[in-house]
Coordinates of C-alpha atoms in Angstrom, one line a residue:
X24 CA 25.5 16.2 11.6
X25 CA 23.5 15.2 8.6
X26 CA 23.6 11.7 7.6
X27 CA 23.0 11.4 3.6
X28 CA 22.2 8.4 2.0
X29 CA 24.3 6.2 0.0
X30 CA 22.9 6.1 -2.8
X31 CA 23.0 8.5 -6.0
X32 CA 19.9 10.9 -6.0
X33 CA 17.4 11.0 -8.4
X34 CA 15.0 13.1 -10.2
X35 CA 11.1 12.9 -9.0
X36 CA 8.8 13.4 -12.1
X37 CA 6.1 15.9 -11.9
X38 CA 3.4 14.2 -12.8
X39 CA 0.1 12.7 -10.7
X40 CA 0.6 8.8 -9.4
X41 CA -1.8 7.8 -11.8
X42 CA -0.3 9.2 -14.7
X43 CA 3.1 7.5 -13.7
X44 CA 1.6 4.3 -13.2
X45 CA -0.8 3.4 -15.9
X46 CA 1.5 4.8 -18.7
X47 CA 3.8 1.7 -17.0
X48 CA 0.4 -0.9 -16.7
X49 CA -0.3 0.2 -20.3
X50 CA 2.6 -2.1 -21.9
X51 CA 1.5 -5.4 -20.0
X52 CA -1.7 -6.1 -21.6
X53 CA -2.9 -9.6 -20.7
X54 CA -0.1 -10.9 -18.0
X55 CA -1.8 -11.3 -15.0
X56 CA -1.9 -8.4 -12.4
X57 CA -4.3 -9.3 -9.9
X58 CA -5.1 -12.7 -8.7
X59 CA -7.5 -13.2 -5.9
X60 CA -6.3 -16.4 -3.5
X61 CA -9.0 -18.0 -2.7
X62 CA -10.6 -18.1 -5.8
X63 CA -8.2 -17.5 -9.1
X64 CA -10.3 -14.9 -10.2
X65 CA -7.9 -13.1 -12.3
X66 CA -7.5 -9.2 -13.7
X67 CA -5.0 -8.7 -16.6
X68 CA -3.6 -5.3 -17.1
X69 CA -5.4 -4.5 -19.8
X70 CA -8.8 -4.8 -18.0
X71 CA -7.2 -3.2 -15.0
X72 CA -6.4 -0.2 -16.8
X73 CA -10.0 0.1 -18.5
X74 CA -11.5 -0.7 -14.9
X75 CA -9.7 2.3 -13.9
X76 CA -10.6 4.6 -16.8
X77 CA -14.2 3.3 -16.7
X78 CA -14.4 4.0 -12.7
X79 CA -12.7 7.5 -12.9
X80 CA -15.2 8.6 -16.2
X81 CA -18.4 7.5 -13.5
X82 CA -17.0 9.4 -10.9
X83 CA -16.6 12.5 -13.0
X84 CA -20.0 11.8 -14.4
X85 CA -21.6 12.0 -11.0
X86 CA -19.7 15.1 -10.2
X87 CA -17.0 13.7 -8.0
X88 CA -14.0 15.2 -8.8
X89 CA -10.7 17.4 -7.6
X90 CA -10.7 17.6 -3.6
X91 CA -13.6 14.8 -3.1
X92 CA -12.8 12.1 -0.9
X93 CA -13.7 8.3 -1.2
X94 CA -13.6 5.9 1.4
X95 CA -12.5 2.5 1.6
X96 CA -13.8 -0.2 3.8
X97 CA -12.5 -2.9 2.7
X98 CA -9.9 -6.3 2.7
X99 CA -7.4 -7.3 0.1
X100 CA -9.1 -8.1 -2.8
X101 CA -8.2 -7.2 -6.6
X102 CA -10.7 -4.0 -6.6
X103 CA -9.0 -2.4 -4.3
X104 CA -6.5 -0.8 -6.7
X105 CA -9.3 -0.6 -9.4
X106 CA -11.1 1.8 -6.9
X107 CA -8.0 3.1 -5.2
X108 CA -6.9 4.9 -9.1
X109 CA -10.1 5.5 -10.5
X110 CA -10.8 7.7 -7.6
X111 CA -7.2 9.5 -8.4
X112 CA -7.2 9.4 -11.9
X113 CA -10.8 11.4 -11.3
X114 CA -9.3 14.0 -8.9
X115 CA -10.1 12.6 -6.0
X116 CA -8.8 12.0 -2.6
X117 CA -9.3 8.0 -1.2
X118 CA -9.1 7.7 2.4
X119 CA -8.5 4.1 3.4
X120 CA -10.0 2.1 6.7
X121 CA -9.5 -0.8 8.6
X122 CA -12.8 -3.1 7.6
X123 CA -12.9 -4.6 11.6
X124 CA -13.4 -1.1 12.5
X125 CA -16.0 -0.8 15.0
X126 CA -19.0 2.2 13.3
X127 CA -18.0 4.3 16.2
X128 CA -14.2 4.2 14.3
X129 CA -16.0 4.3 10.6
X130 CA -17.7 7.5 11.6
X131 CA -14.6 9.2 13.0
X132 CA -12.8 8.6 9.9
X133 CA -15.4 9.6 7.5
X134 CA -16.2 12.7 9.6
X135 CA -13.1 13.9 9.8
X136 CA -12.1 13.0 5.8
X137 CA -15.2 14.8 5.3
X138 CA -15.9 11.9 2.8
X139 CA -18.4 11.7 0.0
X140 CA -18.6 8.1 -0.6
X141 CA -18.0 5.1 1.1
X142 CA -17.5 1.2 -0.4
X143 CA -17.1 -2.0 1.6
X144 CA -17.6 -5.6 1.1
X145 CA -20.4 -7.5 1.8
X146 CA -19.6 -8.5 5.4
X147 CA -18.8 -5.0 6.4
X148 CA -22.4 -3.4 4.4
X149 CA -24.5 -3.2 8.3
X150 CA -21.5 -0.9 9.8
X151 CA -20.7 0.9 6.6
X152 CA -24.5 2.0 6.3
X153 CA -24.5 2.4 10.2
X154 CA -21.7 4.7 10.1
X155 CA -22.9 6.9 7.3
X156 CA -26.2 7.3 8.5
X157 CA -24.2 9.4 11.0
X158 CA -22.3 11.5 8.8
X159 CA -23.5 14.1 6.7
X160 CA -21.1 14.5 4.4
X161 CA -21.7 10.9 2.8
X162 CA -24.1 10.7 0.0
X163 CA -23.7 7.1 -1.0
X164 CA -22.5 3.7 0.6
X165 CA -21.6 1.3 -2.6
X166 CA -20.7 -2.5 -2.2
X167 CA -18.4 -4.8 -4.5
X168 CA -20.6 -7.5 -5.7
X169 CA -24.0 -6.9 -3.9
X170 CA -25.6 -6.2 -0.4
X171 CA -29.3 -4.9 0.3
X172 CA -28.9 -1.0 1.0
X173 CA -25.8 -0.7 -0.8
X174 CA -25.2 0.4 -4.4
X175 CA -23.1 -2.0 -6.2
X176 CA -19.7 -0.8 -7.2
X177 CA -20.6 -1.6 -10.9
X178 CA -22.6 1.5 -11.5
X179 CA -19.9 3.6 -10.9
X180 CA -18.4 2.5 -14.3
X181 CA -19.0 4.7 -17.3
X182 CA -18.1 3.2 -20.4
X183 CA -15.4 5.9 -21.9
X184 CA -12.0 7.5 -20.7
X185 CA -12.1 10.1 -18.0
X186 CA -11.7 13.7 -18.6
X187 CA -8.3 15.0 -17.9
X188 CA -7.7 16.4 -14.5
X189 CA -5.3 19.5 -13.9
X190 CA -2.8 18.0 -10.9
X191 CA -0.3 19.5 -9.0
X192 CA 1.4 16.8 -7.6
X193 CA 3.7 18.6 -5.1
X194 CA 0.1 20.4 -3.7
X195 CA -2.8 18.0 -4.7
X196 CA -3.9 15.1 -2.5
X197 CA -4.1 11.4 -3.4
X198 CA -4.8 9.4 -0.4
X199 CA -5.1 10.1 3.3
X200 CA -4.4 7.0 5.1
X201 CA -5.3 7.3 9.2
X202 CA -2.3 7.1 11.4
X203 CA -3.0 6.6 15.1
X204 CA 0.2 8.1 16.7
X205 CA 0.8 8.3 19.9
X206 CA -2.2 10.3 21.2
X207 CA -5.9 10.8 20.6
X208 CA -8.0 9.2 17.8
X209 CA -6.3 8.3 14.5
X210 CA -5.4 11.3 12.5
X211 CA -5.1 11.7 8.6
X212 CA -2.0 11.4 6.7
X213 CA -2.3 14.0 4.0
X214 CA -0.3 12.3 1.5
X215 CA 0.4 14.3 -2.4
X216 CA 1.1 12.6 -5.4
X217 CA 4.5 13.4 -5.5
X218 CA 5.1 12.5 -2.3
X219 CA 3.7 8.4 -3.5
X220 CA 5.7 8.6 -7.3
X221 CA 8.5 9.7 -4.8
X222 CA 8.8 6.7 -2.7
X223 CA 8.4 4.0 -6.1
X224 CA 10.8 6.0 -7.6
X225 CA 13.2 6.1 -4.4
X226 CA 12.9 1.9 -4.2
X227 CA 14.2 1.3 -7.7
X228 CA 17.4 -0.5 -7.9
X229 CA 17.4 -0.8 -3.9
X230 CA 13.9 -2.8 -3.5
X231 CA 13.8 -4.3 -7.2
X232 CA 10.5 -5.5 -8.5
X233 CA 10.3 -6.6 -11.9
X234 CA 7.7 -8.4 -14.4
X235 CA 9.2 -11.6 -13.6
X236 CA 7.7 -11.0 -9.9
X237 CA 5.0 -12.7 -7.8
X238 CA 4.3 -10.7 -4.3
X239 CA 1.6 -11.9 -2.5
X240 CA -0.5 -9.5 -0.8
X241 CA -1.5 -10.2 2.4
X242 CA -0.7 -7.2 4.4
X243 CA -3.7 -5.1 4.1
X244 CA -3.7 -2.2 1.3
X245 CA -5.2 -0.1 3.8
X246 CA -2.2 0.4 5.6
X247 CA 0.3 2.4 3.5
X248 CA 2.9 -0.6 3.5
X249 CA 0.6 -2.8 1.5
X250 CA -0.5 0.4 -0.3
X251 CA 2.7 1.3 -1.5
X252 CA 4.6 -1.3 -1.5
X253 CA 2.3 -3.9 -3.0
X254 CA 0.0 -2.3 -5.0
X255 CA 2.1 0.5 -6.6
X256 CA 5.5 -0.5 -6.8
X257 CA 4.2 -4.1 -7.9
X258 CA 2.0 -2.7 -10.8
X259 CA 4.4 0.4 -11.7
X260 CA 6.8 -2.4 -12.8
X261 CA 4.7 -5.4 -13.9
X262 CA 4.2 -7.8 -11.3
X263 CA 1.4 -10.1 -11.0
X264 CA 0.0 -9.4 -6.7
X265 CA -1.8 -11.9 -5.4
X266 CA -4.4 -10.8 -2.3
X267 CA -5.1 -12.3 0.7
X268 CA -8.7 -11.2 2.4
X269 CA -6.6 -12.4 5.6
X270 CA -4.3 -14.4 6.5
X271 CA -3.9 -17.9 7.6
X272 CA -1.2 -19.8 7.7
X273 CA -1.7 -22.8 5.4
X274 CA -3.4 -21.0 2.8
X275 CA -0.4 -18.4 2.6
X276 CA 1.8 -21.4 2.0
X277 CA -0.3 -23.0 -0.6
X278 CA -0.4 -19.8 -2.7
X279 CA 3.0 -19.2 -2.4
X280 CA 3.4 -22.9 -3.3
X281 CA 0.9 -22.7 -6.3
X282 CA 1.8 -19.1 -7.7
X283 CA 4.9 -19.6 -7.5
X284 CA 5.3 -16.4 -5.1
X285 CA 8.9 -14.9 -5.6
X286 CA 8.5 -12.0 -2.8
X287 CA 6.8 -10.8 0.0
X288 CA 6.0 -8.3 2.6
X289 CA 5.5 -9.3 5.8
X290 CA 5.4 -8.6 9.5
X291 CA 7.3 -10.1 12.7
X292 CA 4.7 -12.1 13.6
X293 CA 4.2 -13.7 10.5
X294 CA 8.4 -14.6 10.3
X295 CA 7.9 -16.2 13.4
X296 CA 5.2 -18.8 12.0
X297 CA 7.3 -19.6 9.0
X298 CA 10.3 -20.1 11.7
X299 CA 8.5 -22.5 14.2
X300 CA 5.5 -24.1 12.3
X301 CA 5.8 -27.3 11.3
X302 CA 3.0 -26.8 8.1
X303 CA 5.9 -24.6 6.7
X304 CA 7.8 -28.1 5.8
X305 CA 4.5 -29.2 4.1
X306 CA 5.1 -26.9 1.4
X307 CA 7.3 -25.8 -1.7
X308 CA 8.7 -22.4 -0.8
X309 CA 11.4 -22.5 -3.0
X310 CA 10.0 -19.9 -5.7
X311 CA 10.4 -17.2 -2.7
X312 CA 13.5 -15.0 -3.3
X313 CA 13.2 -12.2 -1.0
X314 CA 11.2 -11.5 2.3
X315 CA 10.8 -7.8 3.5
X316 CA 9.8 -7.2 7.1
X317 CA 8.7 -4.1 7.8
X318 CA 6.1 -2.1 10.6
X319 CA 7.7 -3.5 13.6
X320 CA 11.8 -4.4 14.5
X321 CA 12.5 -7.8 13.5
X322 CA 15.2 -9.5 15.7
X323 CA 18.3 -10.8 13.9
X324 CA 17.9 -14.4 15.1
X325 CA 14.4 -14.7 13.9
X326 CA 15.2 -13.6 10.5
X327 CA 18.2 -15.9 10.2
X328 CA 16.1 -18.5 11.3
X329 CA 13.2 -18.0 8.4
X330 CA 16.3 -17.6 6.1
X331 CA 17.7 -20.5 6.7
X332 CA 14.3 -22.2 6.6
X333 CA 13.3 -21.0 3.4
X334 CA 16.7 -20.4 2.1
X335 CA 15.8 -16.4 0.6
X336 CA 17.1 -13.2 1.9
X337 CA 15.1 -12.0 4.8
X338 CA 15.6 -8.3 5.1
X339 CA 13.5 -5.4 6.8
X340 CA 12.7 -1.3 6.4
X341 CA 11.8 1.2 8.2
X342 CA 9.3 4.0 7.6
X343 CA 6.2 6.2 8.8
X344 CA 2.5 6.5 7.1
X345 CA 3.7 9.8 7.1
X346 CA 6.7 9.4 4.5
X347 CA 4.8 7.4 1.5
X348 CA 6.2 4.9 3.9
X349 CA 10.1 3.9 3.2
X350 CA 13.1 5.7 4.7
X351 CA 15.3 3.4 4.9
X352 CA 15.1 0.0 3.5
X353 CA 18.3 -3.2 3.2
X354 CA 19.4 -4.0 -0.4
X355 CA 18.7 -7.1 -1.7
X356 CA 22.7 -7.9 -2.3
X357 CA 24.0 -6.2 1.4
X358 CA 21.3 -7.0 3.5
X359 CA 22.3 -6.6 7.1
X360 CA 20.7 -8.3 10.3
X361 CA 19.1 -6.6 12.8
X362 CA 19.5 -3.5 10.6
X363 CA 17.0 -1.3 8.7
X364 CA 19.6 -0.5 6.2
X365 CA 20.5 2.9 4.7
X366 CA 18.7 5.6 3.6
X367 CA 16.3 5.6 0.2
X368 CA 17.4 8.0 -2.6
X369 CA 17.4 11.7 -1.8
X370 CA 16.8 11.3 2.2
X371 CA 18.9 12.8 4.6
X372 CA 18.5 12.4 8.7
X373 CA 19.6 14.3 11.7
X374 CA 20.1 12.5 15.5
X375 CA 19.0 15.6 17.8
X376 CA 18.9 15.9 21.1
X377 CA 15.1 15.5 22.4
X378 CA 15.4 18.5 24.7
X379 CA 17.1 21.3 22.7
X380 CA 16.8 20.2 19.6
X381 CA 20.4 20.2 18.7
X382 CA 22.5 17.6 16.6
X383 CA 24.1 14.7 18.0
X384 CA 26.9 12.2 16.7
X385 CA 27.7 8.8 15.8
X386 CA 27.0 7.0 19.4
X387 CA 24.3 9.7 20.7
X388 CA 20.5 8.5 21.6
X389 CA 18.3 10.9 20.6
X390 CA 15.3 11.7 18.2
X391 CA 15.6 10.9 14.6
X392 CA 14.6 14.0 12.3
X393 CA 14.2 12.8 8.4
X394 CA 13.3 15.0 5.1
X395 CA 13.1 13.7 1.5
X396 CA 10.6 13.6 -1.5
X397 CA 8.5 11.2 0.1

C-alpha cells in the first residue's frame, strides 16, 4: 500500500539552486539578510548577492570549477552562505564539516570528498592545516578574517560576475553533507541541485517563510537542517537569519528578544530548556510565532509545555541528510502532537516488512520506504 501525501503536487524547476535562489535574493536589495548575534554585523541582500558573484568569478579565476569540491569548517556565521553559493554558482561541489571535528575526522572527510580547498575560522586554522597537510588532494587552507598559515577568504573575491556554468540539476552535484549512519565512518551524501530546489519548493504553503520573517540560526548550517531549512528556504523567500556561532541559553533569548525572532528551528534538547529554565521568564518571547523541532522525536508533553510557555505553535518534521532533508513536516494551521505530520509535496511511502520486503497496512511495524524529488 502506498501512502500519498495530502497535498497537491507540484512542478520542480529545472534549473541549478543558485539560479533559483538569487533570482529570489535579487528583489530584496538592502533588508537585512544576515545578522551575526554577537555582534550586529549585518549583510543586506544586495551585498550578499555580489559577495556571491564576487566569490564564484575568484573561484573560476583560479580554475575551480564543475566537479571541484570545497570544504567547510566552520560555525554559524553570515559567510557561510556567501561561501556555501559562490562555490555552486562556480560549479562546484561544497562538502560541509563539523568544526569540533578532531584532524583525524577533518582528514577523513576531505580524503574521501577528494576536496580542493578547505576554509575555517580562526579557532579551527591549527586542525584545518593539520588535516590538509595529510591530504593530497587539498591545495589551499583559506580562513575568514585572518590566521597565520591560512589565506584569508578575501582573496577569493574577483571583482566581476562569474562565467555561466552549464548545470544539470537532476545529475550535477551541489553539496555533499557527511552522514554517519549506522555503521562505519561518516559517509557522503551526494546531494543534486534538484534534489535541494526540490525540498524549498516542497515546504511552500506547508512550512511558510516569508519577508516578514526572523529565524534565528542556531542549528549548525553544516548539518543539512540548518542548511536547508535556514539558509535556503529563509533567503529563497526574504527572511532576515540571524546566526548563532553556538548556542547558549541566555544569549538565544536575548536575540530572540532583540530581533524580534518570529521562528525557529530547534532540537529536543533545546525545547526542554525553554520548558524548565527559569531565564526563559526573563525575556520577551512574544515575537516567536512558530517553533519547528526536527533531528530527534520530540514528546507531546514537552512540546505543549514550550507552547504554552511561549504561547507559539510548537510543531516537528521528520527527514534524512539523504532527502534534502524534509519528508514529512506538521502545517502551521493542523499541527498535531507527538506527530511528524504528512507527507511534503510529491512524496509517497511504503511500510514493508523488514524481512521480505513486502507491503504492510495501516497498524503493521515495519521499515519505512520513501521516494520524492528531494
Amino acid at each position: 500500500m502506498i501512502f500519498k501525501s495530502p497535498y497537491a503536487d507540484v512542478d520542480i524547476p529545472n534549473v541549478s539552486l543558485q539560479h533559483y535562489i538569487l533570482s529570489r535574493m535579487v528583489n530584496y536589495g538592502d533588508k537585512p539578510a544576515l545578522i551575526d548575534g554577537p555582534s550586529g554585523r549585518t549583510l543586506t541582500y544586495a551585498q550578499l548577492v555580489q559577495m556571491i558573484n564576487g566569490l564564484a568569478n575568484g573561484l573560476q579565476a583560479r580554475g575551480f570549477g564543475k566537479g571541484d569540491v570545497f570544504a567547510v569548517l566552520s560555525p554559524n556565521i553570515p559567510e557561510y552562505p556567501v561561501l556555501f553559493h559562490g562555490v555552486g554558482l562556480a560549479g562546484g561541489i561544497t562538502t560541509t564539516m563539523n568544526p569540533l571535528y578532531a584532524v583525524e575526522e577533518i582528514v577523513h572527510q576531505l580524503e574521501d570528498s577528494s576536496a580542493r580547498y578547505l576554509i575555517t575560522v580562526p579557532p579551527f586554522v591549527e586542525n584545518a592545516l593539520a588535516a590538509a597537510e595529510q591530504v593530497n588532494s587539498v591545495e589551499e587552507v583559506f580562513v575568514f578574517g585572518e590566521a597565520e598559515g591560512a589565506t584569508p577568504v578575501t582573496a577569493l573575491f574577483g571583482q566581476s560576475a562569474p562565467e555561466p556554468v552549464e548545470i544539470d540539476p537532476a545529475e550535477d552535484l551541489v553539496v555533499m553533507p557527511y552522514s554517519s549512519g549506522t555503521t562505519g565512518l561518516p559517509k557522503g551524501v551526494m546531494l543534486t541541485h534538484r534534489n535541494m530546489v526540490a525540498n524549498i519548493v516542497q515546504l511552500e504553503g506547508i512550512e511558510p517563510v516569508t519577508d516578514q520573517d526572523v529565524i534565528i540560526a542556531v542549528l549548525p548550517m553544516f548539518h543539512i537542517y540548518g542548511m536547508e531549512l535556514i539558509i535556503n528556504v529563509s533567503l529563497a523567500n526574504g527572511a532576515t537569519i540571524v546566526t548563532m556561532p553556538r548556542f547558549d541559553m541566555a544569549q538565544f533569548l536575548q536575540l530572540v528578544q532583540d530581533h524580534k525572532v518570529t521562528k525557529a528551528h530547534l532540537v529536543p534538547p533545546i525545547l526542554l530548556g525553554l520548558a524548565k529554565h527559569p531565564v526563559v521568564d526573563q525575556f520577551d518571547t512574544t515575537s516567536v510565532r512558530v517553533i519547528v523541532s526536527g533531528a530527534a522525536p520530540l514528546d507531546a508533553a514537552l512540546g505543549q509545555a514550550v507552547a504554552e510557555r511561549l504561547g507559539c505553535i510548537v510543531k516537528q518534521g521528520y527527514g534524512l541528510t539523504e532527502t534534502s532533508p524534509v519528508l514529512m513536516v506538521n502545517p502551521d494551521d493542523k499541527p498535531r502532537d507527538g506527530t511528524v505530520g504528512p507527507a511534503v509535496r510529491g512524496t509517497e511511502f511504503m511500510i514493508v516488512d523488514v524481512d521480505s520486503g513486502e507491503p504492510l497496512g495501516p497498524g503493521q511495524r515495519g521499515e519505512l520506504w520513501a521516494r520524492g524529488p528531494q
